[in-house]
Amino acid sequence: MNVLITGGAGFLGSHLGDWFLQRGHTVYALDIASDAKIRHNLENTRFHFIPDSFLNVDILENLVAKCELIYHLGAVVGVEHYVSDPYKVLNVNVNGIQNILRLAHRYDRKVVFSSTSEVYGRNPKVPWKEDDDRVLGSTRIDRWCYSTSKAVGEHFCLAYKKMGLRTVILRYFNVYGPRLDAVDKGRVVTIFLGQLLRGQPITVVGNGSQTRSFTYSEDAIEATAQAGLRKEADGEIFNIGTDVETSMLELANVMRDVFGGPAKIEFVPQQKIYGNSYEDIQRRVPDVTRMKTILGVTPKVGLREGLRRTIEWFKESEGWIEPKPAKKAAAKKPMVKKAPFASTKKAKV
Ligand code: UDP
């Protein structure tokens, strides 16, 4: 089978490509990101890297025409983007899914859409089932633009489902593992990792009581693949994650322990890291019954083992960065808002 993966050179996309290649399929990876995470596949004749954007409709149509199954994983992701360039988040994410669905409908291709646990916002009633409420803050808080952009994508998927298209929506819960972003970038695991590698204090936001359910990449990828392959998944929404809840303080302690060494833990106010256009989520826990019963996937890799593998990978790979002089390694400055089009940051599109 030919499988199209947008964001195919990214963290999840590269692992998903590996999964399908290992099982004899042909993979088309569409991505504007560098080929650093897929270099090991570039010589494979069943792997095709298209360094372009899903906003380029001509290229996209050509790919949709030849692929039976489409994974739309490409998006602008990461809290740093939500607070620094909300325009880009909304523009790329909302227009991207429409391009995919329009073409998939024309060629009758199944679409698996990567959504996010962010769609539940800060609903305090955990664990969240797929049909639970979305509880979000004001539109003045930029953090919510990502949640909204993905929820719009979900609505489009459900609207196309009514028009006969096979769609599946996956809401990922803090997936981590080898190839995650880069140290210091993106998510809490890689931020802590950068600090550990440089021997700096680990910056825990607030008092560290806020929780997340960290999902190891291998488990998330198995569920993602099954969502594309199983007919029973068509038309459904799935939480993809684990129901094991971990506080940020606990994460910092486990990472320090697994990494080895004497790193200090420093508690920092939220504003110091993100400025005013951010709001943290206190608890984030999925109900994963549907993932287990319909997709047949039960998470296997626990936090300590997953972190051990992740840290090992970063230590051995290009993810490692050189230590910086101590005075430059001080706490991060708050992010500054930029005007539309001003961003030079590379997004995973
Ligand atoms: N966080 C932290 N220290 C940091 C960066 C993040 O304690 O240096 C916390 C953040 O406040 C949040 C959690 O880690 O509660 C997860 O943040 P992340 O950016 O990974 O994404 P989120 O799960 O909020 O989408």
Short mmCIF file of C-alpha atoms and ligand atoms in Angstrom, two decimals:
data_model
loop_
_atom_site.label_atom_id
_atom_site.label_comp_id
_atom_site.label_asym_id
_atom_site.label_seq_id
_atom_site.Cartn_x
_atom_site.Cartn_y
_atom_site.Cartn_z
CA MET A 1 0.00 0.00 0.00
CA ASN A 2 1.10 3.60 -0.63
CA VAL A 3 0.91 5.73 2.50
CA LEU A 4 1.14 9.53 2.52
CA ILE A 5 2.42 11.12 5.73
CA THR A 6 2.35 14.90 5.97
CA GLY A 7 4.89 15.97 8.56
CA GLY A 8 6.66 12.77 7.56
CA ALA A 9 10.09 14.13 8.50
CA GLY A 10 8.97 15.15 11.99
CA PHE A 11 8.99 13.33 15.30
CA LEU A 12 5.86 11.18 14.97
CA GLY A 13 5.89 11.19 11.17
CA SER A 14 9.38 9.73 10.94
CA HIS A 15 8.52 6.91 13.36
CA LEU A 16 5.27 6.20 11.54
CA GLY A 17 7.18 6.04 8.24
CA ASP A 18 9.55 3.47 9.80
CA TRP A 19 6.57 1.41 10.98
CA PHE A 20 5.05 1.16 7.49
CA LEU A 21 8.40 0.60 5.74
CA GLN A 22 9.23 -2.24 8.13
CA ARG A 23 5.98 -3.93 7.06
CA GLY A 24 6.62 -3.69 3.33
CA HIS A 25 4.59 -0.60 2.46
CA THR A 26 5.64 2.41 0.39
CA VAL A 27 5.84 5.74 2.19
CA TYR A 28 5.58 9.27 0.81
CA ALA A 29 6.76 11.79 3.39
CA LEU A 30 5.73 15.39 2.69
CA ASP A 31 7.48 17.91 4.91
CA ILE A 32 9.30 21.23 4.80
CA ALA A 33 11.48 20.21 7.75
CA SER A 34 15.05 19.02 7.30
CA ASP A 35 15.71 15.36 6.53
CA ALA A 36 17.64 14.84 9.78
CA LYS A 37 15.05 12.43 11.25
CA ILE A 38 14.53 10.37 8.08
CA ARG A 39 18.09 10.20 6.74
CA HIS A 40 18.22 6.48 7.53
CA ASN A 41 15.39 5.91 5.01
CA LEU A 42 16.58 8.05 2.11
CA GLU A 43 18.26 5.13 0.31
CA ASN A 44 15.19 2.92 0.64
CA THR A 45 13.42 2.61 -2.74
CA ARG A 46 10.05 2.38 -0.98
CA PHE A 47 10.60 5.71 0.76
CA HIS A 48 9.99 9.03 -0.98
CA PHE A 49 10.77 12.34 0.67
CA ILE A 50 8.98 15.34 -0.82
CA PRO A 51 10.47 18.48 0.73
CA ASP A 52 7.40 20.65 0.26
CA SER A 53 4.31 21.95 2.03
CA PHE A 54 0.77 20.58 2.18
CA LEU A 55 -0.28 24.15 1.44
CA ASN A 56 1.06 23.50 -2.08
CA VAL A 57 -2.11 22.03 -3.56
CA ASP A 58 -0.62 20.78 -6.85
CA ILE A 59 2.04 18.69 -5.12
CA LEU A 60 -0.51 17.47 -2.61
CA GLU A 61 -3.00 16.39 -5.27
CA ASN A 62 -0.35 14.35 -7.02
CA LEU A 63 0.40 12.52 -3.78
CA VAL A 64 -3.21 11.99 -2.74
CA ALA A 65 -3.92 10.51 -6.16
CA LYS A 66 -1.34 7.77 -5.64
CA CYS A 67 -1.74 7.01 -1.90
CA GLU A 68 -4.54 4.87 -0.47
CA LEU A 69 -4.07 6.04 3.10
CA ILE A 70 -3.29 9.56 4.31
CA TYR A 71 -1.92 10.59 7.69
CA HIS A 72 -2.11 14.31 8.28
CA LEU A 73 0.50 14.86 11.00
CA GLY A 74 1.96 18.11 9.69
CA ALA A 75 1.12 21.19 11.73
CA VAL A 76 2.62 24.11 13.58
CA VAL A 77 3.09 22.60 17.05
CA GLY A 78 4.72 23.75 20.30
CA VAL A 79 3.83 26.21 23.04
CA GLU A 80 6.60 28.52 21.80
CA HIS A 81 4.66 28.97 18.53
CA TYR A 82 1.25 29.41 20.20
CA VAL A 83 2.49 32.38 22.14
CA SER A 84 4.90 33.89 19.60
CA ASP A 85 3.09 33.42 16.28
CA PRO A 86 -0.60 32.53 16.69
CA TYR A 87 -1.34 33.70 13.14
CA LYS A 88 0.90 31.02 11.70
CA VAL A 89 -0.60 28.33 13.93
CA LEU A 90 -4.13 29.18 12.82
CA ASN A 91 -3.32 29.76 9.16
CA VAL A 92 -1.29 26.59 8.56
CA ASN A 93 -3.34 24.24 10.71
CA VAL A 94 -6.80 25.32 9.57
CA ASN A 95 -5.97 25.61 5.86
CA GLY A 96 -3.87 22.46 5.85
CA ILE A 97 -6.60 20.07 6.96
CA GLN A 98 -9.02 21.59 4.46
CA ASN A 99 -6.59 20.94 1.59
CA ILE A 100 -6.17 17.36 2.71
CA LEU A 101 -9.87 16.64 3.14
CA ARG A 102 -10.93 18.28 -0.12
CA LEU A 103 -8.49 16.14 -2.12
CA ALA A 104 -9.09 12.97 -0.09
CA HIS A 105 -12.81 13.34 -0.78
CA ARG A 106 -12.14 13.76 -4.49
CA TYR A 107 -10.05 10.55 -4.62
CA ASP A 108 -11.91 8.66 -1.83
CA ARG A 109 -8.88 8.25 0.46
CA LYS A 110 -9.05 7.52 4.18
CA VAL A 111 -7.65 10.35 6.33
CA VAL A 112 -6.17 9.97 9.82
CA PHE A 113 -5.96 13.41 11.40
CA SER A 114 -3.57 14.14 14.25
CA SER A 115 -5.38 16.25 16.77
CA THR A 116 -4.39 16.90 20.35
CA SER A 117 -5.27 16.57 24.01
CA GLU A 118 -5.24 20.39 23.95
CA VAL A 119 -8.76 20.31 22.51
CA TYR A 120 -10.07 19.51 26.01
CA GLY A 121 -8.43 22.71 27.23
CA ARG A 122 -8.49 22.92 31.00
CA ASN A 123 -11.59 20.84 31.67
CA PRO A 124 -11.01 19.99 35.37
CA LYS A 125 -13.00 16.74 35.23
CA VAL A 126 -10.25 14.19 34.42
CA PRO A 127 -9.89 11.58 33.03
CA TRP A 128 -11.27 12.86 29.73
CA LYS A 129 -13.41 10.66 27.52
CA GLU A 130 -13.49 11.46 23.80
CA ASP A 131 -16.98 12.99 24.00
CA ASP A 132 -16.25 15.19 27.02
CA ASP A 133 -16.51 18.97 26.98
CA ARG A 134 -13.92 21.41 25.76
CA VAL A 135 -13.19 24.05 28.41
CA LEU A 136 -11.07 26.91 27.13
CA GLY A 137 -10.09 30.39 28.22
CA SER A 138 -10.40 33.74 26.52
CA THR A 139 -9.30 34.24 22.91
CA ARG A 140 -6.92 36.86 24.31
CA ILE A 141 -4.85 33.99 25.71
CA ASP A 142 -2.79 32.88 22.70
CA ARG A 143 -2.26 29.44 24.15
CA TRP A 144 -5.76 28.42 23.06
CA CYS A 145 -5.18 29.15 19.36
CA TYR A 146 -3.62 25.72 18.85
CA SER A 147 -6.47 23.94 20.60
CA THR A 148 -8.94 25.89 18.48
CA SER A 149 -7.08 25.25 15.23
CA LYS A 150 -7.11 21.50 15.88
CA ALA A 151 -10.76 21.52 16.99
CA VAL A 152 -11.67 23.25 13.71
CA GLY A 153 -9.78 20.47 11.94
CA GLU A 154 -11.81 17.88 13.85
CA HIS A 155 -15.06 19.62 12.89
CA PHE A 156 -13.99 19.53 9.24
CA CYS A 157 -13.21 15.81 9.54
CA LEU A 158 -16.64 15.14 11.03
CA ALA A 159 -18.31 17.29 8.36
CA TYR A 160 -16.55 15.32 5.60
CA LYS A 161 -17.51 12.08 7.37
CA LYS A 162 -21.12 13.13 6.83
CA MET A 163 -20.28 13.48 3.14
CA GLY A 164 -19.06 9.88 3.07
CA LEU A 165 -15.32 10.28 3.67
CA ARG A 166 -13.50 7.82 5.96
CA THR A 167 -11.82 9.89 8.67
CA VAL A 168 -10.23 9.10 12.04
CA ILE A 169 -9.30 11.69 14.67
CA LEU A 170 -6.44 11.01 17.08
CA ARG A 171 -5.84 13.15 20.17
CA TYR A 172 -2.28 12.69 21.34
CA PHE A 173 -1.28 13.10 24.98
CA ASN A 174 2.28 14.39 25.49
CA VAL A 175 4.09 11.91 23.28
CA TYR A 176 7.86 11.78 23.76
CA GLY A 177 10.72 9.57 22.63
CA PRO A 178 13.80 9.56 20.40
CA ARG A 179 13.75 12.32 17.73
CA LEU A 180 11.46 14.55 19.80
CA ASP A 181 12.00 18.14 18.63
CA ALA A 182 15.54 19.11 19.68
CA VAL A 183 16.99 19.77 23.09
CA ASP A 184 15.78 23.06 24.57
CA LYS A 185 12.95 23.24 22.05
CA GLY A 186 9.29 22.58 22.16
CA ARG A 187 8.25 20.42 25.03
CA VAL A 188 9.02 19.93 28.66
CA VAL A 189 10.96 16.68 28.18
CA THR A 190 13.41 18.25 25.73
CA ILE A 191 13.67 21.44 27.78
CA PHE A 192 14.62 19.46 30.90
CA LEU A 193 16.97 17.35 28.82
CA GLY A 194 18.87 20.40 27.53
CA GLN A 195 19.27 21.61 31.09
CA LEU A 196 20.52 18.22 32.27
CA LEU A 197 23.00 17.93 29.41
CA ARG A 198 24.49 21.32 30.31
CA GLY A 199 24.41 20.67 34.05
CA GLN A 200 22.01 23.56 34.62
CA PRO A 201 19.13 23.58 37.12
CA ILE A 202 15.90 21.99 35.89
CA THR A 203 13.24 24.70 35.60
CA VAL A 204 9.94 23.47 37.02
CA VAL A 205 7.12 25.91 36.31
CA GLY A 206 5.05 26.95 39.34
CA ASN A 207 5.20 24.41 42.15
CA GLY A 208 5.37 21.47 39.73
CA SER A 209 2.06 19.95 40.81
CA GLN A 210 0.58 20.23 37.30
CA THR A 211 0.31 16.82 35.62
CA ARG A 212 0.58 15.28 32.17
CA SER A 213 0.23 11.72 30.88
CA PHE A 214 3.46 11.03 29.03
CA THR A 215 3.13 8.58 26.17
CA TYR A 216 6.13 6.80 24.71
CA SER A 217 6.45 7.18 20.93
CA GLU A 218 6.40 3.44 20.20
CA ASP A 219 3.00 3.06 21.89
CA ALA A 220 1.59 6.14 20.18
CA ILE A 221 2.81 4.94 16.78
CA GLU A 222 1.28 1.48 17.18
CA ALA A 223 -2.09 3.10 17.90
CA THR A 224 -1.66 5.53 15.00
CA ALA A 225 -0.90 2.74 12.55
CA GLN A 226 -3.88 0.67 13.74
CA ALA A 227 -6.17 3.68 13.36
CA GLY A 228 -5.27 3.79 9.68
CA LEU A 229 -5.52 0.05 9.10
CA ARG A 230 -8.62 -0.95 11.08
CA LYS A 231 -11.99 -0.43 9.51
CA GLU A 232 -13.65 -0.29 12.95
CA ALA A 233 -11.74 2.96 13.57
CA ASP A 234 -13.44 4.80 10.70
CA GLY A 235 -15.45 7.81 11.83
CA GLU A 236 -14.13 7.61 15.41
CA ILE A 237 -12.20 9.90 17.74
CA PHE A 238 -9.48 8.36 19.95
CA ASN A 239 -7.43 9.53 22.89
CA ILE A 240 -3.90 8.29 22.27
CA GLY A 241 -1.99 8.06 25.49
CA THR A 242 -1.68 6.47 28.87
CA ASP A 243 -3.77 7.06 31.97
CA VAL A 244 -0.67 7.19 34.19
CA GLU A 245 -0.51 10.75 35.52
CA THR A 246 2.84 12.39 36.28
CA SER A 247 3.48 15.76 37.93
CA MET A 248 6.18 18.04 36.51
CA LEU A 249 8.11 17.77 39.76
CA GLU A 250 8.00 13.99 39.50
CA LEU A 251 9.12 14.21 35.86
CA ALA A 252 12.06 16.40 36.85
CA ASN A 253 13.04 13.93 39.57
CA VAL A 254 12.77 10.86 37.32
CA MET A 255 14.71 12.56 34.51
CA ARG A 256 17.46 13.60 36.90
CA ASP A 257 17.59 10.10 38.29
CA VAL A 258 17.70 8.38 34.89
CA PHE A 259 20.23 10.89 33.55
CA GLY A 260 22.42 10.57 36.61
CA GLY A 261 24.10 13.56 38.25
CA PRO A 262 23.42 16.21 40.81
CA ALA A 263 21.20 18.68 38.89
CA LYS A 264 19.23 21.12 41.05
CA ILE A 265 15.54 21.77 40.62
CA GLU A 266 14.58 25.42 40.31
CA PHE A 267 10.96 26.57 40.64
CA VAL A 268 10.20 29.38 38.20
CA PRO A 269 7.05 31.49 37.80
CA GLN A 270 5.10 30.74 34.63
CA GLN A 271 5.40 34.34 33.42
CA LYS A 272 9.18 34.21 33.43
CA ILE A 273 9.08 31.50 30.76
CA TYR A 274 6.00 32.28 28.69
CA GLY A 275 5.05 35.91 29.36
CA ASN A 276 1.39 36.87 29.78
CA SER A 277 -0.19 35.16 26.77
CA TYR A 278 -0.11 31.72 28.35
CA GLU A 279 -2.23 29.72 30.74
CA ASP A 280 -1.09 26.37 32.13
CA ILE A 281 -3.29 23.30 32.37
CA GLN A 282 -3.36 21.77 35.85
CA ARG A 283 -4.24 18.15 35.04
CA ARG A 284 -4.31 16.28 31.75
CA VAL A 285 -5.33 12.63 31.82
CA PRO A 286 -7.09 10.59 29.11
CA ASP A 287 -9.55 7.75 29.34
CA VAL A 288 -7.96 5.28 26.91
CA THR A 289 -10.65 2.59 26.89
CA ARG A 290 -11.51 3.25 23.26
CA MET A 291 -7.88 3.02 22.16
CA LYS A 292 -7.53 -0.30 23.96
CA THR A 293 -10.78 -1.86 22.74
CA ILE A 294 -11.09 -0.61 19.15
CA LEU A 295 -7.42 -0.14 18.20
CA GLY A 296 -6.25 -3.06 20.35
CA VAL A 297 -3.34 -1.09 21.79
CA THR A 298 -2.31 -1.00 25.45
CA PRO A 299 0.68 1.20 26.28
CA LYS A 300 3.70 -0.96 27.11
CA VAL A 301 6.57 1.40 27.82
CA GLY A 302 6.53 3.07 31.25
CA LEU A 303 7.92 6.54 31.95
CA ARG A 304 11.26 5.49 33.43
CA GLU A 305 12.06 3.08 30.58
CA GLY A 306 10.81 5.53 27.94
CA LEU A 307 12.95 8.31 29.38
CA ARG A 308 15.95 6.00 29.57
CA ARG A 309 15.63 5.23 25.84
CA THR A 310 15.00 8.89 24.97
CA ILE A 311 17.92 10.23 26.98
CA GLU A 312 20.21 7.57 25.53
CA TRP A 313 19.19 8.55 22.01
CA PHE A 314 19.78 12.24 22.61
CA LYS A 315 23.17 11.57 24.16
CA GLU A 316 24.23 9.51 21.13
CA SER A 317 22.67 11.54 18.34
CA GLU A 318 22.78 14.94 16.73
CA GLY A 319 20.20 15.97 19.31
CA TRP A 320 23.12 16.57 21.65
CA ILE A 321 24.23 20.18 21.89
CA GLU A 322 27.53 21.59 23.09
CA PRO A 323 27.52 23.01 26.63
CA LYS A 324 27.17 26.80 26.65
CA PRO A 325 29.10 29.14 28.93
CA ALA A 326 27.41 29.29 32.33
CA LYS A 327 26.33 32.95 32.16
CA LYS A 328 24.48 32.44 28.85
CA ALA A 329 22.69 29.47 30.28
CA ALA A 330 20.50 31.57 32.60
CA ALA A 331 16.68 31.37 32.68
CA LYS A 332 14.86 31.90 29.39
CA LYS A 333 13.38 35.28 28.50
CA PRO A 334 9.60 35.53 28.05
CA MET A 335 8.51 35.00 24.45
CA VAL A 336 7.69 38.14 22.52
CA LYS A 337 4.68 38.45 20.24
CA LYS A 338 5.48 38.96 16.56
CA ALA A 339 3.43 40.34 13.72
CA PRO A 340 2.03 37.94 11.09
CA PHE A 341 4.63 36.83 8.52
CA ALA A 342 7.46 38.08 10.73
CA SER A 343 8.43 34.65 11.99
CA THR A 344 11.53 33.06 10.62
CA LYS A 345 11.08 29.95 12.74
CA LYS A 346 10.72 26.73 10.85
CA ALA A 347 7.45 24.93 11.42
CA LYS A 348 6.71 21.29 10.74
CA VAL A 349 4.35 21.68 7.82
N1 UDP B 1 7.09 23.09 32.07
C1 UDP B 1 7.99 23.17 33.13
N2 UDP B 1 9.24 23.67 32.88
C2 UDP B 1 9.65 24.09 31.64
C3 UDP B 1 8.74 23.98 30.56
C4 UDP B 1 7.47 23.46 30.82
O1 UDP B 1 7.66 22.81 34.27
O2 UDP B 1 10.81 24.53 31.51
C5 UDP B 1 5.72 22.56 32.32
C6 UDP B 1 4.61 23.44 31.73
O3 UDP B 1 4.31 24.50 32.62
C7 UDP B 1 3.50 22.45 31.59
C8 UDP B 1 4.21 21.12 31.35
O4 UDP B 1 5.58 21.33 31.67
O5 UDP B 1 2.75 22.36 32.77
C9 UDP B 1 4.12 20.61 29.92
O6 UDP B 1 4.52 21.63 29.06
P1 UDP B 1 4.78 21.42 27.50
O7 UDP B 1 5.37 22.69 26.98
O8 UDP B 1 5.55 20.19 27.27
O9 UDP B 1 3.36 21.27 26.80
P2 UDP B 1 1.84 21.12 27.25
O10 UDP B 1 1.67 19.76 27.82
O11 UDP B 1 1.51 22.19 28.24
O12 UDP B 1 1.10 21.28 25.97
#
